[in-house]
Amino acid sequence: MPTVPRPPRRLGPPCAGLRSLLLALLAVLVMLGQRPAAAADDLRALVQGLAADDFAQKEMAIGQVAASGDPAAAPILAAMADGRLYQRKSDDLVVFAEKEGDGFALIDPITGAALGSVGRRDVVKIKVNNSLRRALAAAGGSLTLRSPDPTVRLAAAAALFKSREPDALAVLEQALPAETDPAVRQAMAEAKAAIQLTGNAASADRLAALEIVAGRADADAMTLLRQVQGDPDAAVAAAATSAVAAVEQRMALWNALQNVFYGLSLGSVLLLAAVGLAITFGVMGVINMAHGEMVMLGAYTTFVVQEVIREHAPWLFDSSLMIALPLAFLIAGGIGILIERGVIRYLYGRPLETLLATWGISLLLQQTVRSIFGPTNREVGNPAWMSGAFELGGLTLTYNRTWILLFALLVLAVLMIALQRTRYGLQMRAVTQNRAMAAAMGIRTPWIDALTFGLGSGVAGIAGVALSQIDNVSPNLGQSYIIDSFMVVVFGGVGNLWGTLVGAMTLGVVNKFLEPYAGAVLGKILVLVFIILFIQKRPRGLFAQRGRAVEA
């Protein structure tokens, strides 16, 4: 099974999401000796207040620790929120406690020094309730707003937008004028606006805050604006209603654009799977039911390459796809030539026998792979440059699908150049348009058939390398795309690469717009019905091949 792409980073509460970063910061500061002894003693006295018996006293101590501005304060408050802050019974010292066997390993929260191991009964956990958790989140956010790292400040501002703790308003007002990063400054302004909307700010300030929040045009902003719609202030409530309508329109537009991206992404997958079939079917007229297995062989080639790299050269993992691409092309293309020379050349002009023969070959290849690699899915990892996602306006674009879209267009461009600008391409087009005339001109049509079948199979192998990054690598991988590939080829025009591109992208986008209303299965059925009706009007597809043999 392919490694699941890491989703876009969610900017959650600083006390949870920034723990490792803050602990690392604490360790560096300790090692560099940047905290004076007097400051450390002052912070320790404040930290001891976190172990108070009364929750109100604890909340006061949290505010005091945060107000100290000490770099060590943030990881201490994060540890308290995570339940890793304890009090040692022997001397009442507040410590970090990490589980170790049947006991705990203790660490000094101020200096980072190891304090040895103790049993479970030698320490007492510092308890927190929901009110304290909110206070900790707000305090952590206020501390990280002063971090030198803009990523940390951005995360803190986003967390404050969601928590909307009133106590953080003063900190935001202090941090905003000094902020130089535009993205962080905008996030801080949005967090400030969110707090003002849910607080007791003046009507004018709340109306201004509404405009800022509405500018986000996302689900979080919509939730907040809906809450404000019932505001006692009639002007604020009316403005919130107008803002909700505007945000709904913008979100609908972004959702439509997101569906277009998903459709183009699906179209690129269909293009990769179908472009080799378009070459084979267009030149030879062979219905190759084993084409999907060429895709599957390319995916398994990627798996084998990554396994070898993991075992012998792990530092090459990010280059694994670059290594797998030529190998997949050669392996799938070589097997394609063997199939054409060994079976298909004896069946030209007999479409039913060709279909049955290639179907049998597909079953044979599936069983062979199943016997070698097993029936279960195989893990194919994503290189670092294909992992994660990025935001573009209101769109979330994953790197793997973006790269596959660009790769599919590149493959198509290379194929079109090869077919239009090379001697082999000229001969292949001659055979496509008039086989008898091409043979009379001295072109070895059987050899062109074999090379064309090998080229189509090799391109399918390359498609398998790309598909291994977004789909399960299993013996049945190719079967998921063979019917869709034929639909793309027939819809676009047999043998026409431009038609294959338009057909793949059109069917991909239409599928994605139909799925929310009809479901994935019914959506495909509707697309199939549309293609059947379309072919009744245009039997040769959108871009029909022209030539004497075709028109005869």
Coordinates of C-alpha atoms in Angstrom, one line a residue:
M1 CA 0.0 0.0 0.0
P2 CA 1.4 3.4 -0.9
T3 CA 2.5 5.6 2.0
V4 CA -0.4 7.9 2.7
P5 CA 0.6 11.6 1.9
R6 CA 1.0 13.7 4.8
P7 CA -2.0 16.0 5.1
P8 CA -1.6 19.8 5.3
R9 CA -0.3 20.7 8.6
R10 CA -3.1 21.7 11.0
L11 CA -2.2 24.5 13.3
G12 CA -3.5 23.2 16.6
P13 CA -3.0 24.3 20.1
P14 CA 0.6 25.3 20.8
C15 CA 0.7 23.2 23.9
A16 CA 0.4 20.0 21.8
G17 CA 1.7 20.8 18.3
L18 CA 4.9 22.7 19.4
R19 CA 6.0 20.5 22.2
S20 CA 9.0 19.0 20.5
L21 CA 10.1 22.4 19.0
L22 CA 9.8 24.1 22.4
L23 CA 11.7 21.4 24.2
A24 CA 14.5 21.6 21.6
L25 CA 14.6 25.4 22.2
L26 CA 14.8 24.8 25.9
A27 CA 17.7 22.3 25.5
V28 CA 19.7 24.7 23.3
L29 CA 19.3 27.6 25.7
V30 CA 20.3 25.4 28.6
M31 CA 23.4 24.2 26.7
L32 CA 24.4 27.7 25.7
G33 CA 23.9 28.9 29.2
Q34 CA 21.8 31.8 28.1
R35 CA 19.7 32.0 31.3
P36 CA 21.2 33.9 34.2
A37 CA 21.0 32.1 37.6
A38 CA 18.8 34.8 39.1
A39 CA 16.3 34.5 36.2
A40 CA 16.3 30.7 36.7
D41 CA 15.6 31.1 40.4
D42 CA 12.7 33.6 39.7
L43 CA 11.2 31.2 37.2
R44 CA 11.5 28.2 39.5
A45 CA 9.6 30.1 42.2
L46 CA 6.8 30.7 39.7
V47 CA 6.8 27.1 38.4
Q48 CA 6.4 25.8 42.0
G49 CA 3.1 27.7 42.1
L50 CA 1.8 25.4 39.4
A51 CA 1.6 22.6 42.0
A52 CA -0.9 24.6 44.2
D53 CA -3.9 22.6 45.5
D54 CA -6.5 25.2 44.4
F55 CA -7.2 25.4 40.6
A56 CA -7.7 29.2 40.8
Q57 CA -4.2 29.5 42.3
K58 CA -2.9 27.3 39.5
E59 CA -4.5 29.5 36.9
M60 CA -2.9 32.5 38.5
A61 CA 0.5 30.8 38.4
I62 CA 0.1 29.9 34.7
G63 CA -0.4 33.6 34.0
Q64 CA 2.7 34.5 36.0
V65 CA 4.8 31.9 34.3
A66 CA 3.7 33.1 30.9
A67 CA 4.2 36.8 31.9
S68 CA 7.8 36.0 32.8
G69 CA 8.7 35.8 29.1
D70 CA 11.3 33.2 29.9
P71 CA 12.1 30.8 26.9
A72 CA 11.7 27.9 29.3
A73 CA 8.2 28.8 30.2
A74 CA 6.5 27.5 27.0
P75 CA 7.8 23.9 27.3
I76 CA 6.9 23.8 31.0
L77 CA 3.3 24.9 30.3
A78 CA 3.2 22.4 27.4
A79 CA 4.2 19.6 29.7
M80 CA 1.6 20.6 32.2
A81 CA -1.1 20.5 29.5
D82 CA 0.2 17.1 28.3
G83 CA 0.2 15.6 31.8
R84 CA 4.0 15.3 32.0
L85 CA 4.4 17.8 34.9
Y86 CA 4.8 16.2 38.3
Q87 CA 5.8 17.1 41.9
R88 CA 8.4 15.1 43.6
K89 CA 7.2 14.1 47.1
S90 CA 10.6 14.1 48.7
D91 CA 11.2 17.9 48.3
D92 CA 8.0 19.1 46.5
L93 CA 10.1 20.0 43.4
V94 CA 8.1 20.4 40.2
V95 CA 9.7 18.2 37.5
F96 CA 9.2 16.8 34.1
A97 CA 8.4 13.0 34.3
E98 CA 8.8 10.6 31.5
K99 CA 7.6 7.0 31.9
E100 CA 10.5 4.5 32.3
G101 CA 9.6 0.9 33.1
D102 CA 7.5 0.8 36.3
G103 CA 8.6 4.3 37.3
F104 CA 9.6 7.7 35.9
A105 CA 12.7 9.4 34.7
L106 CA 12.8 12.9 36.2
I107 CA 14.2 16.1 34.4
D108 CA 14.6 19.5 35.9
P109 CA 12.3 21.8 33.9
I110 CA 14.5 24.8 34.4
T111 CA 18.0 23.5 33.7
G112 CA 17.2 20.3 31.7
A113 CA 19.4 18.3 34.0
A114 CA 18.5 14.6 34.6
L115 CA 17.3 14.0 38.2
G116 CA 17.4 10.2 38.2
S117 CA 14.6 7.7 38.3
V118 CA 11.8 7.2 40.9
G119 CA 8.9 4.9 41.5
R120 CA 5.3 5.8 40.7
R121 CA 4.5 6.5 44.3
D122 CA 7.4 9.0 44.7
V123 CA 5.8 11.7 42.5
V124 CA 2.3 13.3 42.2
K125 CA 0.9 14.4 38.9
I126 CA -0.1 18.0 38.7
K127 CA -3.8 17.9 37.7
V128 CA -5.5 20.2 35.2
N129 CA -9.2 20.7 34.3
N130 CA -10.8 22.2 31.2
S131 CA -10.5 25.7 32.5
L132 CA -6.8 25.3 33.1
R133 CA -6.4 23.7 29.6
R134 CA -7.8 26.8 28.0
A135 CA -5.6 29.0 30.2
L136 CA -2.6 26.9 29.2
A137 CA -3.4 27.1 25.5
A138 CA -3.8 30.9 25.7
A139 CA -0.6 31.2 27.7
G140 CA 1.3 29.0 25.4
G141 CA 0.1 31.1 22.4
S142 CA 1.1 34.3 24.0
L143 CA 4.6 32.9 24.6
T144 CA 5.1 31.6 21.1
L145 CA 3.9 34.8 19.6
R146 CA 7.3 36.2 20.7
S147 CA 9.3 33.3 19.2
P148 CA 12.1 34.2 16.8
D149 CA 10.8 31.5 14.4
P150 CA 8.0 32.8 12.1
T151 CA 6.6 29.3 11.7
V152 CA 6.1 29.1 15.5
R153 CA 4.5 32.5 15.6
L154 CA 2.1 31.6 12.8
A155 CA 1.1 28.4 14.6
A156 CA 0.5 30.4 17.8
A157 CA -1.7 33.0 16.0
A158 CA -3.8 30.2 14.3
A159 CA -4.3 28.5 17.7
L160 CA -5.5 31.7 19.2
F161 CA -7.9 32.2 16.4
K162 CA -9.5 28.9 17.3
S163 CA -9.3 29.2 21.1
R164 CA -10.2 32.9 21.2
E165 CA -9.0 33.4 24.7
P166 CA -9.7 36.9 25.9
D167 CA -6.5 37.0 27.9
A168 CA -4.5 36.8 24.7
L169 CA -5.9 40.1 23.3
A170 CA -3.4 42.3 25.1
V171 CA -0.5 40.1 23.9
L172 CA -1.7 40.2 20.3
E173 CA -2.0 44.0 20.5
Q174 CA 1.6 44.2 21.6
A175 CA 2.9 41.7 19.1
L176 CA 1.1 43.1 16.0
P177 CA 3.0 46.4 15.6
A178 CA 6.4 44.6 15.9
E179 CA 5.5 41.8 13.5
T180 CA 7.4 42.0 10.1
D181 CA 6.3 38.8 8.4
P182 CA 3.2 39.6 6.3
A183 CA 1.6 36.1 6.7
V184 CA 2.1 36.1 10.5
R185 CA 0.9 39.6 10.8
Q186 CA -2.3 38.7 8.9
A187 CA -2.8 35.6 11.1
M188 CA -2.4 37.8 14.3
A189 CA -4.9 40.3 13.0
E190 CA -7.4 37.5 12.3
A191 CA -6.8 36.1 15.8
K192 CA -7.3 39.6 17.3
A193 CA -10.5 40.0 15.3
A194 CA -11.9 36.6 16.4
I195 CA -11.3 37.5 20.1
Q196 CA -13.0 40.9 19.6
L197 CA -16.0 39.3 18.0
T198 CA -16.6 37.0 20.9
G199 CA -15.7 39.5 23.6
N200 CA -17.0 42.8 24.8
A201 CA -15.4 45.1 22.2
A202 CA -17.1 48.3 21.0
S203 CA -19.6 48.0 18.1
A204 CA -17.2 49.8 15.7
D205 CA -14.3 47.4 16.6
R206 CA -16.5 44.4 16.1
L207 CA -17.7 45.6 12.7
A208 CA -14.1 46.0 11.6
A209 CA -13.3 42.6 13.0
L210 CA -16.1 41.1 11.0
E211 CA -14.5 42.3 7.8
I212 CA -11.2 40.7 8.7
V213 CA -12.7 37.4 9.7
A214 CA -14.8 37.3 6.6
G215 CA -11.7 37.7 4.5
R216 CA -10.5 34.2 5.5
A217 CA -13.4 32.6 3.6
D218 CA -12.9 29.2 5.3
A219 CA -14.8 26.8 7.5
D220 CA -13.4 28.3 10.7
A221 CA -14.4 31.8 9.7
M222 CA -17.9 30.5 8.7
T223 CA -18.4 28.9 12.1
L224 CA -17.5 32.1 13.9
L225 CA -19.6 34.3 11.7
R226 CA -22.7 32.1 12.2
Q227 CA -22.2 32.5 16.0
V228 CA -22.2 36.3 15.6
Q229 CA -25.4 36.3 13.5
G230 CA -27.4 36.1 16.8
D231 CA -25.5 39.0 18.3
P232 CA -27.7 41.5 20.4
D233 CA -26.2 44.4 18.4
A234 CA -28.5 44.7 15.4
A235 CA -25.8 46.3 13.2
V236 CA -23.3 43.5 14.1
A237 CA -25.8 40.8 13.5
A238 CA -26.8 42.3 10.1
A239 CA -23.1 42.6 9.1
A240 CA -22.5 39.0 10.1
T241 CA -25.4 37.8 8.0
S242 CA -24.0 39.7 5.0
A243 CA -20.6 38.3 5.7
V244 CA -21.9 34.7 5.9
A245 CA -23.5 35.1 2.4
A246 CA -20.3 36.5 0.9
V247 CA -18.2 33.8 2.5
E248 CA -20.5 31.1 1.3
Q249 CA -20.2 32.4 -2.3
R250 CA -16.4 32.5 -2.0
M251 CA -16.3 29.0 -0.5
A252 CA -18.5 27.7 -3.3
L253 CA -16.1 29.1 -5.8
W254 CA -13.0 27.6 -4.1
N255 CA -14.8 24.3 -3.7
A256 CA -15.5 24.3 -7.5
L257 CA -11.9 25.1 -8.2
Q258 CA -10.8 22.3 -5.8
N259 CA -13.1 19.9 -7.7
V260 CA -11.4 21.1 -10.9
F261 CA -8.0 20.3 -9.5
Y262 CA -9.2 16.9 -8.3
G263 CA -10.7 16.3 -11.8
L264 CA -7.5 17.3 -13.5
S265 CA -5.6 15.0 -11.1
L266 CA -7.8 12.1 -12.0
G267 CA -7.5 13.1 -15.6
S268 CA -3.7 13.0 -15.4
V269 CA -4.0 9.4 -14.0
L270 CA -6.3 8.4 -16.8
L271 CA -4.0 10.1 -19.3
L272 CA -1.0 8.1 -18.1
A273 CA -2.9 4.9 -18.2
A274 CA -4.5 5.6 -21.6
V275 CA -1.8 7.3 -23.7
G276 CA 0.0 4.0 -24.3
L277 CA -3.2 2.3 -25.2
A278 CA -4.0 5.2 -27.6
I279 CA -0.8 4.5 -29.5
T280 CA -1.3 0.7 -29.6
F281 CA -5.0 0.7 -30.4
G282 CA -4.6 3.6 -32.9
V283 CA -1.8 2.1 -35.0
M284 CA -2.6 -1.6 -34.7
G285 CA -6.3 -1.8 -34.0
V286 CA -5.6 -4.3 -31.2
I287 CA -7.9 -4.4 -28.2
N288 CA -5.2 -5.2 -25.6
M289 CA -6.8 -6.3 -22.4
A290 CA -3.4 -6.9 -20.9
H291 CA -2.5 -3.1 -21.0
G292 CA -3.5 -2.7 -17.4
E293 CA -0.9 -5.4 -16.4
M294 CA 1.8 -3.3 -18.1
V295 CA 0.8 -0.5 -15.6
M296 CA 0.9 -3.0 -12.8
L297 CA 4.5 -4.2 -13.8
G298 CA 5.7 -0.6 -13.7
A299 CA 4.3 -0.2 -10.2
Y300 CA 6.0 -3.4 -9.0
T301 CA 9.3 -2.3 -10.6
T302 CA 9.1 0.8 -8.4
F303 CA 8.5 -1.4 -5.4
V304 CA 11.5 -3.6 -6.1
V305 CA 13.7 -0.5 -6.8
Q306 CA 12.7 1.0 -3.4
E307 CA 13.3 -2.3 -1.6
V308 CA 16.8 -2.5 -3.0
I309 CA 17.5 1.1 -2.1
R310 CA 16.2 0.7 1.4
E311 CA 18.4 -2.2 2.0
H312 CA 21.6 -1.2 0.3
A313 CA 21.6 2.6 -0.4
P314 CA 18.9 4.4 1.8
W315 CA 20.4 7.8 0.9
L316 CA 19.2 7.3 -2.6
F317 CA 15.5 6.9 -1.6
D318 CA 14.5 10.4 -2.8
S319 CA 15.9 9.4 -6.3
S320 CA 14.1 6.1 -6.4
L321 CA 11.5 7.2 -8.9
M322 CA 14.1 8.6 -11.2
I323 CA 15.8 5.1 -11.2
A324 CA 12.5 3.3 -11.5
L325 CA 11.2 5.2 -14.5
P326 CA 13.7 3.9 -17.2
L327 CA 13.6 0.4 -15.7
A328 CA 9.8 0.3 -15.8
F329 CA 9.8 1.5 -19.4
L330 CA 12.3 -1.2 -20.5
I331 CA 10.7 -4.0 -18.5
A332 CA 7.1 -3.3 -19.6
G333 CA 8.2 -2.4 -23.1
G334 CA 10.2 -5.6 -23.5
I335 CA 7.3 -7.7 -22.3
G336 CA 5.0 -5.9 -24.7
I337 CA 7.3 -6.7 -27.6
L338 CA 7.4 -10.4 -26.5
I339 CA 3.5 -10.4 -26.4
E340 CA 3.2 -8.9 -29.8
R341 CA 5.9 -11.2 -31.4
G342 CA 4.7 -14.3 -29.6
V343 CA 0.9 -14.0 -29.8
I344 CA -0.7 -10.9 -31.3
R345 CA 1.0 -11.0 -34.7
Y346 CA -0.8 -14.3 -35.5
L347 CA -4.2 -12.8 -34.6
Y348 CA -4.3 -9.6 -36.7
G349 CA -7.7 -9.1 -38.3
R350 CA -9.4 -11.3 -35.6
P351 CA -10.5 -8.9 -32.9
L352 CA -12.4 -11.4 -30.8
E353 CA -9.5 -13.9 -30.6
T354 CA -7.1 -11.0 -29.9
L355 CA -9.3 -9.8 -27.0
L356 CA -9.6 -13.3 -25.5
A357 CA -5.8 -13.9 -25.9
T358 CA -4.8 -10.6 -24.3
W359 CA -7.3 -11.2 -21.5
G360 CA -5.7 -14.6 -20.9
I361 CA -2.2 -12.9 -20.9
S362 CA -3.5 -10.4 -18.3
L363 CA -4.6 -13.3 -16.0
L364 CA -1.3 -15.0 -16.5
L365 CA 0.7 -11.9 -15.6
Q366 CA -1.5 -11.2 -12.6
Q367 CA -1.0 -14.8 -11.3
T368 CA 2.7 -14.6 -11.9
V369 CA 3.1 -11.4 -9.9
R370 CA 0.8 -12.8 -7.2
S371 CA 3.0 -15.9 -6.9
I372 CA 6.2 -13.9 -6.7
F373 CA 5.1 -11.0 -4.5
G374 CA 2.0 -12.3 -2.8
P375 CA -1.6 -11.2 -3.1
T376 CA -1.4 -8.4 -0.5
N377 CA -0.7 -4.7 -1.2
R378 CA 2.9 -3.7 -1.3
E379 CA 4.2 -0.5 0.3
V380 CA 5.7 2.1 -2.1
G381 CA 7.0 5.2 -0.3
N382 CA 6.7 8.8 -1.4
P383 CA 10.0 10.7 -1.8
A384 CA 10.2 13.8 0.3
W385 CA 9.6 16.0 -2.7
M386 CA 6.3 14.3 -3.4
S387 CA 5.0 14.3 0.2
G388 CA 2.8 16.9 1.9
A389 CA 0.7 19.7 0.4
F390 CA 0.7 23.4 -0.1
E391 CA -2.0 26.1 0.0
L392 CA -2.9 28.2 -3.0
G393 CA -5.6 30.7 -2.1
G394 CA -8.4 28.5 -0.8
L395 CA -7.0 25.4 -2.6
T396 CA -5.1 22.5 -1.0
L397 CA -2.8 21.0 -3.5
T398 CA -1.0 17.8 -2.7
Y399 CA 2.5 17.5 -4.0
N400 CA 2.2 13.9 -5.3
R401 CA -0.8 14.7 -7.5
T402 CA 0.6 18.0 -8.7
W403 CA 3.8 16.3 -9.8
I404 CA 1.8 13.5 -11.5
L405 CA -0.2 16.0 -13.4
L406 CA 3.0 17.7 -14.6
F407 CA 4.6 14.4 -15.3
A408 CA 1.6 13.2 -17.4
L409 CA 1.8 16.4 -19.5
L410 CA 5.6 15.9 -19.9
V411 CA 5.1 12.3 -21.1
L412 CA 2.5 13.4 -23.6
A413 CA 4.8 16.2 -24.9
V414 CA 7.7 13.8 -25.3
L415 CA 5.5 11.3 -27.2
M416 CA 4.2 13.9 -29.5
I417 CA 7.7 15.2 -30.3
A418 CA 8.8 11.6 -30.9
L419 CA 5.9 10.8 -33.2
Q420 CA 6.1 14.1 -35.1
R421 CA 9.9 14.7 -35.3
T422 CA 11.6 11.3 -35.7
R423 CA 11.9 8.8 -38.5
Y424 CA 10.2 6.1 -36.4
G425 CA 7.3 8.5 -35.8
L426 CA 6.9 9.2 -39.5
Q427 CA 6.9 5.5 -40.3
M428 CA 4.4 4.8 -37.5
R429 CA 2.0 7.5 -38.8
A430 CA 2.4 6.1 -42.3
V431 CA 1.3 2.7 -41.1
T432 CA -1.6 4.2 -39.2
Q433 CA -2.9 6.1 -42.2
N434 CA -2.3 3.4 -44.9
R435 CA -0.7 0.1 -44.0
A436 CA -0.6 -1.3 -47.6
M437 CA 1.0 1.9 -49.0
A438 CA 3.5 2.1 -46.2
A439 CA 4.6 -1.5 -46.9
A440 CA 4.9 -0.8 -50.6
M441 CA 7.2 2.1 -49.8
G442 CA 9.6 -0.3 -48.0
I443 CA 8.5 0.2 -44.4
R444 CA 8.7 -3.0 -42.4
T445 CA 5.2 -2.9 -41.0
P446 CA 5.6 -5.9 -38.7
W447 CA 8.7 -4.3 -37.1
I448 CA 6.7 -1.0 -36.7
D449 CA 3.9 -3.0 -35.1
A450 CA 6.3 -4.6 -32.6
L451 CA 8.0 -1.3 -31.7
T452 CA 4.7 0.4 -31.4
F453 CA 3.3 -2.3 -29.1
G454 CA 6.5 -2.1 -27.1
L455 CA 6.3 1.7 -26.9
G456 CA 2.7 1.7 -25.7
S457 CA 3.5 -1.0 -23.1
G458 CA 6.6 1.0 -22.0
V459 CA 4.6 4.1 -21.5
A460 CA 2.1 2.1 -19.5
G461 CA 5.0 0.9 -17.3
I462 CA 5.9 4.6 -16.7
A463 CA 2.3 5.2 -15.7
G464 CA 2.7 2.5 -13.1
V465 CA 5.6 4.3 -11.5
A466 CA 3.4 7.4 -11.1
L467 CA 0.3 5.5 -10.0
S468 CA 2.3 3.7 -7.3
Q469 CA 2.5 7.0 -5.5
I470 CA -1.3 7.4 -5.1
D471 CA -2.8 3.9 -5.4
N472 CA -2.4 0.5 -3.9
V473 CA 0.3 -1.6 -5.5
S474 CA -1.3 -5.0 -6.0
P475 CA -1.7 -7.6 -8.7
N476 CA -5.1 -6.0 -9.5
L477 CA -3.8 -2.5 -10.0
G478 CA -4.2 -2.4 -13.8
Q479 CA -7.7 -3.7 -13.7
S480 CA -8.9 -0.5 -12.0
Y481 CA -7.9 1.6 -15.1
I482 CA -8.3 -0.6 -18.2
I483 CA -12.0 0.2 -18.8
D484 CA -11.5 3.9 -18.1
S485 CA -8.5 3.9 -20.4
F486 CA -10.6 2.5 -23.3
M487 CA -13.3 5.1 -22.6
V488 CA -10.7 7.9 -22.8
V489 CA -9.3 6.6 -26.1
V490 CA -12.7 6.1 -27.7
F491 CA -14.0 9.4 -26.5
G492 CA -10.9 11.4 -27.6
G493 CA -10.4 9.7 -30.9
V494 CA -8.6 6.4 -31.6
G495 CA -4.8 7.0 -32.1
N496 CA -5.0 10.8 -31.5
L497 CA -2.9 12.0 -28.6
W498 CA -4.5 15.4 -28.4
G499 CA -7.9 13.6 -28.2
T500 CA -6.5 11.4 -25.5
L501 CA -5.5 14.5 -23.5
V502 CA -8.8 16.2 -23.9
G503 CA -10.8 13.0 -23.3
A504 CA -8.9 12.2 -20.1
M505 CA -9.1 15.7 -18.6
T506 CA -12.8 16.0 -19.6
L507 CA -13.8 12.7 -18.1
G508 CA -11.8 13.4 -14.9
V509 CA -13.4 16.7 -14.3
V510 CA -16.9 15.5 -15.1
N511 CA -16.4 12.5 -12.8
K512 CA -15.4 14.7 -9.9
F513 CA -18.4 17.1 -10.3
L514 CA -20.8 14.2 -10.6
E515 CA -19.5 12.3 -7.5
P516 CA -21.0 14.6 -4.8
Y517 CA -24.5 14.2 -6.3
A518 CA -24.5 10.7 -7.8
G519 CA -21.7 8.9 -5.9
A520 CA -18.6 7.4 -7.4
V521 CA -20.2 4.3 -9.0
L522 CA -23.3 5.9 -10.4
G523 CA -21.1 8.8 -11.6
K524 CA -19.0 6.4 -13.7
I525 CA -22.2 4.8 -15.1
L526 CA -23.5 8.2 -16.1
V527 CA -20.2 9.0 -17.8
L528 CA -20.3 5.6 -19.7
V529 CA -23.9 6.3 -20.8
F530 CA -22.8 9.8 -22.1
I531 CA -19.9 8.3 -24.0
I532 CA -22.2 5.6 -25.6
L533 CA -24.6 8.4 -26.7
F534 CA -21.7 10.5 -27.9
I535 CA -20.2 7.7 -30.0
Q536 CA -23.6 7.3 -31.7
K537 CA -23.2 10.8 -33.1
R538 CA -19.4 10.8 -33.6
P539 CA -18.2 7.2 -34.0
R540 CA -14.6 8.3 -34.4
G541 CA -14.4 10.4 -31.2
L542 CA -13.6 14.0 -30.7
F543 CA -10.5 14.1 -32.9
A544 CA -10.7 11.3 -35.5
Q545 CA -7.6 10.1 -37.3
R546 CA -7.6 10.9 -41.0
G547 CA -6.1 8.8 -43.8
R548 CA -7.1 6.7 -46.7
A549 CA -7.2 3.5 -44.7
V550 CA -9.3 5.1 -42.1
E551 CA -11.8 6.7 -44.5
A552 CA -12.0 3.6 -46.7

